[in-house]
Each structure stands twice: as C-alpha cells, then as structure tokens.
Tab-separated table of C-alpha atoms in Angstrom:
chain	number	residue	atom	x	y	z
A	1	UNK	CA	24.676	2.083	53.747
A	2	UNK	CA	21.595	0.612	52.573
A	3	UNK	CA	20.053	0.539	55.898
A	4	UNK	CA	20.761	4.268	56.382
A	5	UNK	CA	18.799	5.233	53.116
A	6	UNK	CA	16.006	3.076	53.991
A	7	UNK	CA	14.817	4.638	57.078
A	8	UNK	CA	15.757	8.083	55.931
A	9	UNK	CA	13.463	7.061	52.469
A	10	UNK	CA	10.322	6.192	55.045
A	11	UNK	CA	10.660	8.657	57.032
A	12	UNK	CA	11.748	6.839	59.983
A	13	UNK	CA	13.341	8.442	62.725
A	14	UNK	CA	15.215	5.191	64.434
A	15	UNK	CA	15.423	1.765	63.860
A	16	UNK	CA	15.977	-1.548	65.202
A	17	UNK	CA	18.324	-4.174	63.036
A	18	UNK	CA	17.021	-7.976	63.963
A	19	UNK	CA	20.439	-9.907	62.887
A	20	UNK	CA	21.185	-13.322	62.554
A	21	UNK	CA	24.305	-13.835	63.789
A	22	UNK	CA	26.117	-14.414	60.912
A	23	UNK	CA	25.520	-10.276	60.391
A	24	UNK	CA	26.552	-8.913	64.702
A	25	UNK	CA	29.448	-7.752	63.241
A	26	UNK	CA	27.456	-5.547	60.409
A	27	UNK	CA	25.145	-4.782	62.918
A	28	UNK	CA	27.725	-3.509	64.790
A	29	UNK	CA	29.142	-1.554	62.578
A	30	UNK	CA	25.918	0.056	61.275
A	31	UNK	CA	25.258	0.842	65.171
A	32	UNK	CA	28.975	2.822	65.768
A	33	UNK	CA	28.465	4.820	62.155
A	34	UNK	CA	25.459	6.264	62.872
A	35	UNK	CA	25.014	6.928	66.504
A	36	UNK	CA	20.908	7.324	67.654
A	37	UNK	CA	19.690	6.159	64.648
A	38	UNK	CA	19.766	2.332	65.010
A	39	UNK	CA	19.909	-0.376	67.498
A	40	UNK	CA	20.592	-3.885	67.064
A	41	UNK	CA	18.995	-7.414	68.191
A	42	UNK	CA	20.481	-10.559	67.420
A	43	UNK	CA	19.258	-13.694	66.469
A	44	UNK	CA	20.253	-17.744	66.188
A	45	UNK	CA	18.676	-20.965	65.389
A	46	UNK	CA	18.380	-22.027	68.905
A	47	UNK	CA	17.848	-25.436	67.513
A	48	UNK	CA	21.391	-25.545	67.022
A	49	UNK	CA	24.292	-26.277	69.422
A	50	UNK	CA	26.091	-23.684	71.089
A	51	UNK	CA	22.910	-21.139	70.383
A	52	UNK	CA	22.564	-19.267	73.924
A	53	UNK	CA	26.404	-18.783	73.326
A	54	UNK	CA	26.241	-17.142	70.498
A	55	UNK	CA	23.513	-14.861	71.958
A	56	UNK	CA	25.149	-13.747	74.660
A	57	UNK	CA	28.504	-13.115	72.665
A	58	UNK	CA	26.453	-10.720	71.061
A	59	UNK	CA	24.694	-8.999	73.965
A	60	UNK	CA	28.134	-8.450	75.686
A	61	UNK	CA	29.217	-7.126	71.908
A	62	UNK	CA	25.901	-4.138	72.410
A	63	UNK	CA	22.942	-6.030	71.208
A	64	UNK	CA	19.915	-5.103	73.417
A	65	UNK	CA	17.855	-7.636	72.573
A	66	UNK	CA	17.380	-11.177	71.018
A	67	UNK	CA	15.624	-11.509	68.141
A	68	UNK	CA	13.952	-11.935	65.404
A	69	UNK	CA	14.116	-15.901	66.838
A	70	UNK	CA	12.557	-17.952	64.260
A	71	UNK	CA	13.394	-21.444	64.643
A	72	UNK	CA	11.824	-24.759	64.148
A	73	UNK	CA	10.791	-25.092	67.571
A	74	UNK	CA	8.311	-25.191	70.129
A	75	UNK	CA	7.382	-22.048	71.680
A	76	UNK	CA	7.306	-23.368	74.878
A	77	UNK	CA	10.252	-26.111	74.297
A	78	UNK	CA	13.132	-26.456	75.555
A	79	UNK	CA	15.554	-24.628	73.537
A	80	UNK	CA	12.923	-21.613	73.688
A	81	UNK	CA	12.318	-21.971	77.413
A	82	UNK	CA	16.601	-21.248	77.499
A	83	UNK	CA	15.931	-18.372	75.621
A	84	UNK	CA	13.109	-16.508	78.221
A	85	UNK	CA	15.622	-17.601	80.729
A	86	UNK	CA	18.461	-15.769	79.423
A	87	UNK	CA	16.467	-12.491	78.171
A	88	UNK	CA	15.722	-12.489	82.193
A	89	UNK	CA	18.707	-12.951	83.329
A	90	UNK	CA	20.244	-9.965	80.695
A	91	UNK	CA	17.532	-7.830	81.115
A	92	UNK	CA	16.428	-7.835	77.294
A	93	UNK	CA	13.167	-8.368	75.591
A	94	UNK	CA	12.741	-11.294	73.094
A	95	UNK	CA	11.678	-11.047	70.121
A	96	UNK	CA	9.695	-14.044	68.675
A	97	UNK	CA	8.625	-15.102	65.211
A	98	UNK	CA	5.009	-17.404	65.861
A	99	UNK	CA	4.206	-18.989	62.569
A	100	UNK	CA	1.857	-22.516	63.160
A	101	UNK	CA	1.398	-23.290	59.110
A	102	UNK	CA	3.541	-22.885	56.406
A	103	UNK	CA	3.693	-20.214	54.115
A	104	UNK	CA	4.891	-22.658	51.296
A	105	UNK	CA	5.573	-26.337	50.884
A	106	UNK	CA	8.518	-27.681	52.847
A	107	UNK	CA	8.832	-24.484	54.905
A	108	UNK	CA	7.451	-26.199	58.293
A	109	UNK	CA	6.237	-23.753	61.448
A	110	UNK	CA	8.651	-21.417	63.557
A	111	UNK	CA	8.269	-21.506	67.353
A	112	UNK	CA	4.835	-23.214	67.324
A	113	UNK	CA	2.057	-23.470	69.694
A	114	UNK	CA	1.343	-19.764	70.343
A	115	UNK	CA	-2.045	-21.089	71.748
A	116	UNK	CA	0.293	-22.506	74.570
A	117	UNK	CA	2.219	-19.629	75.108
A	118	UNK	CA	0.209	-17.591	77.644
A	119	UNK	CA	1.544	-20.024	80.132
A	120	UNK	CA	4.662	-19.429	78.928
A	121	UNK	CA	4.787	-15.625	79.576
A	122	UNK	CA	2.680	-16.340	82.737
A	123	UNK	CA	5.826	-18.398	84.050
A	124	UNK	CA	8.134	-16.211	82.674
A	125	UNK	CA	7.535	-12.418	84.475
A	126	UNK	CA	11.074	-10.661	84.429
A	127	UNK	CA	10.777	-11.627	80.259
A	128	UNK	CA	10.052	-9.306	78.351
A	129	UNK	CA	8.104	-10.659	74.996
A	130	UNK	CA	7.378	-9.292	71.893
A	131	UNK	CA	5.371	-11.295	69.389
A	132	UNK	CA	5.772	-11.153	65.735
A	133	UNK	CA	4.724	-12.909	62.848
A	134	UNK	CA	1.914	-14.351	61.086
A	135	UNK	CA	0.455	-16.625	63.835
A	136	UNK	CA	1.121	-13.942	66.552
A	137	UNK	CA	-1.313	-11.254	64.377
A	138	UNK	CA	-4.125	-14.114	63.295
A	139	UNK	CA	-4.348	-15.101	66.816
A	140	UNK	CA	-5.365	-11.657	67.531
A	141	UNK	CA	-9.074	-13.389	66.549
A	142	UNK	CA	-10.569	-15.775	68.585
A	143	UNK	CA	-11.399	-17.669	65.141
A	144	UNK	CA	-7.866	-18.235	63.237
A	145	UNK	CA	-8.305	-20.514	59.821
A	146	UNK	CA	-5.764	-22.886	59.312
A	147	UNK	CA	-3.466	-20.638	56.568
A	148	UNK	CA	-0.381	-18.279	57.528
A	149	UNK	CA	-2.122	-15.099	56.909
A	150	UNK	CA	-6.405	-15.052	56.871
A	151	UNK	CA	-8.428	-12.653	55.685
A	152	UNK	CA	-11.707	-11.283	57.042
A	153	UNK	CA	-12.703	-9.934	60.285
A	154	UNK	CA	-11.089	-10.344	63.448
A	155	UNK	CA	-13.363	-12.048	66.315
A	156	UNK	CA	-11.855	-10.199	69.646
A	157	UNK	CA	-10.741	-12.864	72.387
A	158	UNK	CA	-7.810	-14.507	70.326
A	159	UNK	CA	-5.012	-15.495	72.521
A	160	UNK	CA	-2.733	-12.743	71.254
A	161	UNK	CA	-5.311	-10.253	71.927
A	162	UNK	CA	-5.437	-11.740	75.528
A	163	UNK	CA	-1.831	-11.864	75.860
A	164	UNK	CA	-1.420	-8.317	74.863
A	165	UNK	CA	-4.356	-6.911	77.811
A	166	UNK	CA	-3.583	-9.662	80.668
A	167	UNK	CA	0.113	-9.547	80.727
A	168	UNK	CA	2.473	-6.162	81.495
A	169	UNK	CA	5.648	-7.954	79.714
A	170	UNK	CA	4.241	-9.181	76.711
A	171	UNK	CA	3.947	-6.504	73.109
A	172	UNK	CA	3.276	-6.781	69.756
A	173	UNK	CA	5.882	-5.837	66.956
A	174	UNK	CA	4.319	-4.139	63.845
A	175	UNK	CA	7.104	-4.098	61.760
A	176	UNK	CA	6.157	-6.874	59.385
A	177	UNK	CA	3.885	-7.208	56.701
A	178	UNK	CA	1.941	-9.431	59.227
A	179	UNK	CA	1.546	-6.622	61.490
C-alpha cells in the first residue's frame, strides 16, 4: 500500500502509523502485511464520550501506543489527565499534539497549556510522554511569539527544553514538519 512505498521511497527502515480510530482496523492490517516494518498508535478525540474505550479497544487489538491525541482540550484537563492515567496503567507512551494558537481562523488550540504541563509529567512518572507539534517545538525557546510556528533563534530554557533534560519519561517526536 501507500504506506509501504512511502517509507521504502525515504529510505526509512520502520515506521510508526498514528491512527484515528476510525483507521485501527487499516492500521491493523498494514501491521499483519508487513511484519517489522510498522507499528501502530491510535488516536480519539478524548473530548468525546466513550474516548478511553475506544483506546483501549485498540490497545487490546495491538496498538502500542496512544496517539497522535490532538483534541480541543486542556493538556492538563480532565479528559487528558484520563489519558496519562491509562497509558500508565497499559504500559504505553502517549503521544501528544501541543498547539496554543491557531494555524488558521476557526481552527482553535489542541491540548493547550504546554507551559502547565511540566507538572503534569511531574505527577504523572509511570507515563511515558512524547511531545509533538508546533507549541511543543517553539517552547523549546524560552521566548515563544504568539504564532503556531516562529522563526528566529531559539533562547535555551523554554519549557520543552526543560521538560526534555529534567524528566526521564518525557521525549520529543520529530516526525512533523514542526520538528
């Protein structure tokens, strides 16, 4: 499939598939075809009921991870804060989409607050984090402008940049033009 020829055009070894859940079954599928080649996370709007069930349908179906999460949430809410609990209690990193200003009008933020979230990972030491996205790289600098992906030089002492030295569970995900 497409997915195949992708990592075999760039050279890529192995990959990891972030699904929605709409695609587990794809995922799935891509997984069993070509064995060692791919792995599979699986994502949900955990703004929406029934969420966490949905996840861990798919973790007991061979996802090893949860993500990409991008929701219109809180990072440190409470639909998130069920999230960190669960990727403990599966033994599964979580992989989280941090975007605090909108890349276009009427788009909104996805799990906001990353400036709040070292108290998150703090609380939450058997998680296993992995930031991603456009507020998760800016906040590498200690000075972030207010727009989804700034320019110029990066100021060391951002709060990602702390996370990523002060905490043993908490990694940064390149994958993305972001990165």
């Amino acid at each position: 499939g497409g997915e195949l020829n992708h990592i075999n055009g760039s050279g890529v070894s192995k990959a990891v598939l972030l699904t929605r859940a709409e695609t587990a079954e794809h995922a799935r599928d891509v997984v069993a075809k070509n064995p060692g080649r791919f792995a599979w996370f699986t994502g949900a709007d955990v703004t929406k009921p029934g969420a966490l069930g949905v996840l861990r349908k798919n973790l007991a179906a061979g996802a090893i991870g949860l993500g990409e999460l991008k929701s219109h949430a809180a990072c440190d809410g409470p639909e998130m804060t069920a999230v960190y609990r669960l990727a403990a209690e599966m033994n599964v990193p979580v992989l989280i989409h941090f975007a605090d200003f909108p890349q276009f009008e009427g788009e909104g933020t996805w799990n906001s607050g990353i400036v709040r979230f070292p108290t998150v990972v703090k609380a939450n030491p058997k998680t296993s984090v992995v930031g991603h996205g456009d507020a998760f790289w800016a906040n590498t600098s200690k000075d972030v402008p207010e727009t989804p992906y700034p320019t110029g030089k990066i100021k060391p002492g951002g709060v990602s940049d702390r996370m990523l030295s002060e905490f043993p569970n908490f990694y940064g995900d390149m994958s993305a033009n972001s990165g």
